[in-house]
mmCIF file of C-alpha atoms in Angstrom:
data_model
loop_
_atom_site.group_PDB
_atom_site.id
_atom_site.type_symbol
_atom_site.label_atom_id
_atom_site.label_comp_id
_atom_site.label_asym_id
_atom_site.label_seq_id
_atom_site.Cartn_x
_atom_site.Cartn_y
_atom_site.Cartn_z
ATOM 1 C CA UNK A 1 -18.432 6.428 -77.193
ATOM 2 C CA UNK A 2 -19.002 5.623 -72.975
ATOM 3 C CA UNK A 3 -16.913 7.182 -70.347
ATOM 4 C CA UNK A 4 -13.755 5.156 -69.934
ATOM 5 C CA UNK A 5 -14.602 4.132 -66.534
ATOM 6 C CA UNK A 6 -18.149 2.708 -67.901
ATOM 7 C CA UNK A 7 -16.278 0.609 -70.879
ATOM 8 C CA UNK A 8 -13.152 -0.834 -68.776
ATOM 9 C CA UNK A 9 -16.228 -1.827 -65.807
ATOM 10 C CA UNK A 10 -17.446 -3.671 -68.713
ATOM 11 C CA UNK A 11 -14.966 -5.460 -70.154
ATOM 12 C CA UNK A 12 -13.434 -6.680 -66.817
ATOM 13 C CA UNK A 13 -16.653 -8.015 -65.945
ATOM 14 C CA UNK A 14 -17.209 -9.829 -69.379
ATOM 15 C CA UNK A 15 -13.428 -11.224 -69.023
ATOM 16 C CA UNK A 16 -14.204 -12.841 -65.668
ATOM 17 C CA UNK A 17 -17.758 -13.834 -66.301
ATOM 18 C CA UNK A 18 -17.551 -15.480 -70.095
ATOM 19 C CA UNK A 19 -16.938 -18.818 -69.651
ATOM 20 C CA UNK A 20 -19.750 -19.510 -66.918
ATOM 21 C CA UNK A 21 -22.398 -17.579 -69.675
ATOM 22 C CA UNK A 22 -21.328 -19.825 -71.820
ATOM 23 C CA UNK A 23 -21.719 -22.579 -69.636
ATOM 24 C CA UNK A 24 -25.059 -21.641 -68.631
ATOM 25 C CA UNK A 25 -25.761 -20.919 -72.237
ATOM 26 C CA UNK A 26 -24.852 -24.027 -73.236
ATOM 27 C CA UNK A 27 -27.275 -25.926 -71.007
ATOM 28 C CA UNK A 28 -30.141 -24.338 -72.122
ATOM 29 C CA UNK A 29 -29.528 -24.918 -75.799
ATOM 30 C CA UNK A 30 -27.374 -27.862 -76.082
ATOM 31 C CA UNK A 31 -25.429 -26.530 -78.630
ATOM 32 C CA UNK A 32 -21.740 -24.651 -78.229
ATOM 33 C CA UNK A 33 -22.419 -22.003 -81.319
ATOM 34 C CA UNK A 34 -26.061 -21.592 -80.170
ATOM 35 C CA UNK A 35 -24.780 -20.467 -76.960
ATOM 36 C CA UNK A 36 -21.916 -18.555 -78.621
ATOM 37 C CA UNK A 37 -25.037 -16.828 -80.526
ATOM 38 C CA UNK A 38 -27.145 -16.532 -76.796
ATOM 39 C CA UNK A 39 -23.986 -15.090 -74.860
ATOM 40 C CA UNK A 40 -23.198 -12.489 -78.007
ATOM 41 C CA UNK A 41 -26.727 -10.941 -78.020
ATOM 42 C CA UNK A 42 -26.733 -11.323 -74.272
ATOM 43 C CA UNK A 43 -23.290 -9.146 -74.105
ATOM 44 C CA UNK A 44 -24.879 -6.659 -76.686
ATOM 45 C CA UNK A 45 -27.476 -5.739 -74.210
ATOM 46 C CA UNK A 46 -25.406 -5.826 -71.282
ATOM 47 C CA UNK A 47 -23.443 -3.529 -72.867
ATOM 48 C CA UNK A 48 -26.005 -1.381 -73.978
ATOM 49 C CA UNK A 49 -27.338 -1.596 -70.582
ATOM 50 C CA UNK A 50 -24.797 -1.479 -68.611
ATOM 51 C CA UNK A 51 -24.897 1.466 -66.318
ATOM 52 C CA UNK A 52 -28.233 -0.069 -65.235
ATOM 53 C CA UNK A 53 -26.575 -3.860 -64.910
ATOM 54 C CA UNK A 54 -23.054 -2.172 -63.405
ATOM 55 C CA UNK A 55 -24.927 -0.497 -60.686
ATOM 56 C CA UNK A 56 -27.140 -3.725 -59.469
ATOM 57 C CA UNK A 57 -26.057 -5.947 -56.355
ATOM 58 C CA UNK A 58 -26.331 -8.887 -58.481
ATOM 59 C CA UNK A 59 -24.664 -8.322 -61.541
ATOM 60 C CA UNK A 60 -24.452 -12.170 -62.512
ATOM 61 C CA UNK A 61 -28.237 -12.460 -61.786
ATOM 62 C CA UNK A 62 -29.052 -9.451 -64.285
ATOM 63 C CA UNK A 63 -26.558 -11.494 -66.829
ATOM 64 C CA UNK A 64 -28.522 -14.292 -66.246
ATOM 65 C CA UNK A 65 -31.319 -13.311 -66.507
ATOM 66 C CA UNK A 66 -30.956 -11.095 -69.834
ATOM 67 C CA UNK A 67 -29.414 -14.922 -71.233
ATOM 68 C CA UNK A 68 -32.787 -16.575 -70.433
ATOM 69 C CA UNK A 69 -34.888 -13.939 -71.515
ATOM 70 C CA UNK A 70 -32.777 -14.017 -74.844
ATOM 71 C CA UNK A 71 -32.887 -17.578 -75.311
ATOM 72 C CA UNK A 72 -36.583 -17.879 -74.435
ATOM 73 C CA UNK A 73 -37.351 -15.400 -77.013
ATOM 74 C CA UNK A 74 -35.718 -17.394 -79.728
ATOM 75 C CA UNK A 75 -37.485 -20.531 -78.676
ATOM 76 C CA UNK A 76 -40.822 -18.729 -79.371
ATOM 77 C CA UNK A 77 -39.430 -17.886 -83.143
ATOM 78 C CA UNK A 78 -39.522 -20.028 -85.684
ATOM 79 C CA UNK A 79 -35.432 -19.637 -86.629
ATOM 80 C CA UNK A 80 -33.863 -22.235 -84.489
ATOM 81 C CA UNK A 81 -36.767 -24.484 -85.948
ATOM 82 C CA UNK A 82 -35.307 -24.176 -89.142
ATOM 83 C CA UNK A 83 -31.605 -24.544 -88.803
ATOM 84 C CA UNK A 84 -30.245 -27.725 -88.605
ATOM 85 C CA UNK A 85 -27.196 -27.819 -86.830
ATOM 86 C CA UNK A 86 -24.731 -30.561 -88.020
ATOM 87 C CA UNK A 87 -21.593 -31.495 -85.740
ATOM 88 C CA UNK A 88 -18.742 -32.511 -88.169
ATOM 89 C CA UNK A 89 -16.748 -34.545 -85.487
ATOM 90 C CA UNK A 90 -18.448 -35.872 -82.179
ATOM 91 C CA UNK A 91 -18.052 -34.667 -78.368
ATOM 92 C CA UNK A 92 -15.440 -36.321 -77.354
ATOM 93 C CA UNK A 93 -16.031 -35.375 -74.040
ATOM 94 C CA UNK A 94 -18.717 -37.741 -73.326
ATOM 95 C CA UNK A 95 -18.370 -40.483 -75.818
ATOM 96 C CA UNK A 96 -17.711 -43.272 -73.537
ATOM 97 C CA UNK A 97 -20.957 -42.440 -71.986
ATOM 98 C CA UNK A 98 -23.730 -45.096 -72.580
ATOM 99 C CA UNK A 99 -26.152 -43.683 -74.639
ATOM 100 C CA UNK A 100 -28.659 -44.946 -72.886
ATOM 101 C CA UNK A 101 -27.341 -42.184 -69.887
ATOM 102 C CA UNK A 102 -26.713 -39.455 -71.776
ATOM 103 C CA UNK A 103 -27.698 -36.591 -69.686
ATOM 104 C CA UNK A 104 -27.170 -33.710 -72.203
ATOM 105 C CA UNK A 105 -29.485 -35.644 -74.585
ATOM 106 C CA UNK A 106 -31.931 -35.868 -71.479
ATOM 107 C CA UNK A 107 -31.893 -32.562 -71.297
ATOM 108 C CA UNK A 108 -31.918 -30.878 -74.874
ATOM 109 C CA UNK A 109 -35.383 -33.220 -75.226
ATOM 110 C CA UNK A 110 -36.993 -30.765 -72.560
ATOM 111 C CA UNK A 111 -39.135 -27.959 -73.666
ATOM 112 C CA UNK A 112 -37.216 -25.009 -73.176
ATOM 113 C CA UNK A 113 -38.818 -23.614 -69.975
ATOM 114 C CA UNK A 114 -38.759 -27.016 -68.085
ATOM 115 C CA UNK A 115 -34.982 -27.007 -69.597
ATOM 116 C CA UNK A 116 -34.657 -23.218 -67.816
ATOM 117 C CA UNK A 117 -35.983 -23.953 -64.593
ATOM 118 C CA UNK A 118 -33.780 -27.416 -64.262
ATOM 119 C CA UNK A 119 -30.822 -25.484 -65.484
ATOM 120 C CA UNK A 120 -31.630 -22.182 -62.710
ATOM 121 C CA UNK A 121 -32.373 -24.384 -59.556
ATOM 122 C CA UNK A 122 -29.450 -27.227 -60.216
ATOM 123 C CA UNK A 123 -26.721 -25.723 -62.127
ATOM 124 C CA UNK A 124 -26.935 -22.032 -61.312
ATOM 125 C CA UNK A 125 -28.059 -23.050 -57.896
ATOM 126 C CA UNK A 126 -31.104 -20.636 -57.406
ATOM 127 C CA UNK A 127 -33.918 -20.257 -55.103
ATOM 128 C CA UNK A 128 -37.351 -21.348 -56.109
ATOM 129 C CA UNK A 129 -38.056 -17.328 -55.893
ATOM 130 C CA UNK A 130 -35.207 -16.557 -57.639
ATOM 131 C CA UNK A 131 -35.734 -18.539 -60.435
ATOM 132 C CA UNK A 132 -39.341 -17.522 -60.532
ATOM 133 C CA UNK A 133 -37.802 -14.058 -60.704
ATOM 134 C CA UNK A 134 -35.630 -14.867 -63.672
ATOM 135 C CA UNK A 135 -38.408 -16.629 -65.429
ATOM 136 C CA UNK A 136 -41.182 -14.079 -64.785
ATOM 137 C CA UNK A 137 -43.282 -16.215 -63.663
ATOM 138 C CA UNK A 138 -44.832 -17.406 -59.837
ATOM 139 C CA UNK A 139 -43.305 -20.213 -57.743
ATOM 140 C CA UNK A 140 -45.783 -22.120 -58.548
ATOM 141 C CA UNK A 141 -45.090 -22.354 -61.889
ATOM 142 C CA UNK A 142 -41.245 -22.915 -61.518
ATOM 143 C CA UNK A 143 -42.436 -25.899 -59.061
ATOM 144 C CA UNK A 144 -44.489 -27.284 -61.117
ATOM 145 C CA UNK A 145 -41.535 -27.031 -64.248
ATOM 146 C CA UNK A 146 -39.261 -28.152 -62.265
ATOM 147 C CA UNK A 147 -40.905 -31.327 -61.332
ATOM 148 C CA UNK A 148 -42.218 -32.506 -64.573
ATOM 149 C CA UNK A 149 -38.615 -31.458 -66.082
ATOM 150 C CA UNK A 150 -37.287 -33.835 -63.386
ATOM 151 C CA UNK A 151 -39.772 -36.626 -63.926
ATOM 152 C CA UNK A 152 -38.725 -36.070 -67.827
ATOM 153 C CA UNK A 153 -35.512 -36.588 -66.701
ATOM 154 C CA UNK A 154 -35.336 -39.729 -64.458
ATOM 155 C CA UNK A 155 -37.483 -41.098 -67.339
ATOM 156 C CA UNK A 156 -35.380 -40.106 -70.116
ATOM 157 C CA UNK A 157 -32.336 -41.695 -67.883
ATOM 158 C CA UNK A 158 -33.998 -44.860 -66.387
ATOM 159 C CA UNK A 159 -31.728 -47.832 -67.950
ATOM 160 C CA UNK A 160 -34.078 -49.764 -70.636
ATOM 161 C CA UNK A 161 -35.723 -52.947 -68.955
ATOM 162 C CA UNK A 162 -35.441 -51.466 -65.499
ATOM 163 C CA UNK A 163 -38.870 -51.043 -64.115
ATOM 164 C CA UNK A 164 -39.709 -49.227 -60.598
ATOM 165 C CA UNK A 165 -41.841 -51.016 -57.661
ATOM 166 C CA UNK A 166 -45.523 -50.529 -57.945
ATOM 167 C CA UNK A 167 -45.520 -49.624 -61.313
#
């Protein structure tokens, strides 16, 4: 067992900070026990972690980070390719929505590291560096994601029969 101190450090932070990891959890996989699944392994190592995570300035970037490194690493497996997840009753939450604007939709059809890099810059409302931080990757490279996740995007959402000057 931890020192006390270490443990109750722990748990306060997970009690404050659960519902935005699922959030953010959420967004990247489109799916609420996915992310349930993400934010569990993500807690595990945060836990087993945590006097490295406690003492950082940024403990919500480390978080974040350990989610997206989690839920890039099951993209590259071949699990989530073979579980079909079935919804017994529909998202009520959206299902006035015209389908043909259905964001979430939008962006569950990006591949997972466009997905990440939309989700970091717009929802968690990082830096280009940052975000390049989280992703291990250059700036470049979460520029050039980010854009094409974008254009994916505005294409996915453009109302049917509407077409753009010049094009």
């Amino acid at each position: 067992m931890g020192r006390p101190g270490r443990d109750e450090e722990y748990t306060a932070y997970m009690t404050a900070r659960l519902p935005w990891l699922q959030r953010v959890a959420y967004l990247l996989c489109q799916d609420w026990d996915r992310a349930d699944d993400l934010v569990q392994t993500t807690m595990t190592r945060l836990y087993v972690h945590w006097r490295r995570a406690g003492s950082v300035e940024n403990v919500d970037g480390y978080a974040r980070t350990v989610l997206l490194r989690v839920f890039l690493a099951e993209q590259r497996t071949a699990w989530w390719r073979r579980v079909a997840v079935v919804r017994d009753t529909p998202d009520t939450a959206h299902a006035d929505a015209p389908a043909d604007l259905d964001l979430r939709a939008a962006l569950a059809a990006l591949p997972p590291r466009q997905r990440a890099a939309v989700v970091l810059r717009f929802y968690c409302d990082l830096s280009v560096e940052q975000t390049a931080d989280a992703l291990n990757c250059t700036a470049g490279t979460v520029k050039s994601q980010t854009s094409k996740g974008l254009a994916a995007l505005r294409r996915a959402l453009e109302p049917v029969g509407v077409t753009v000057e010049g094009e």
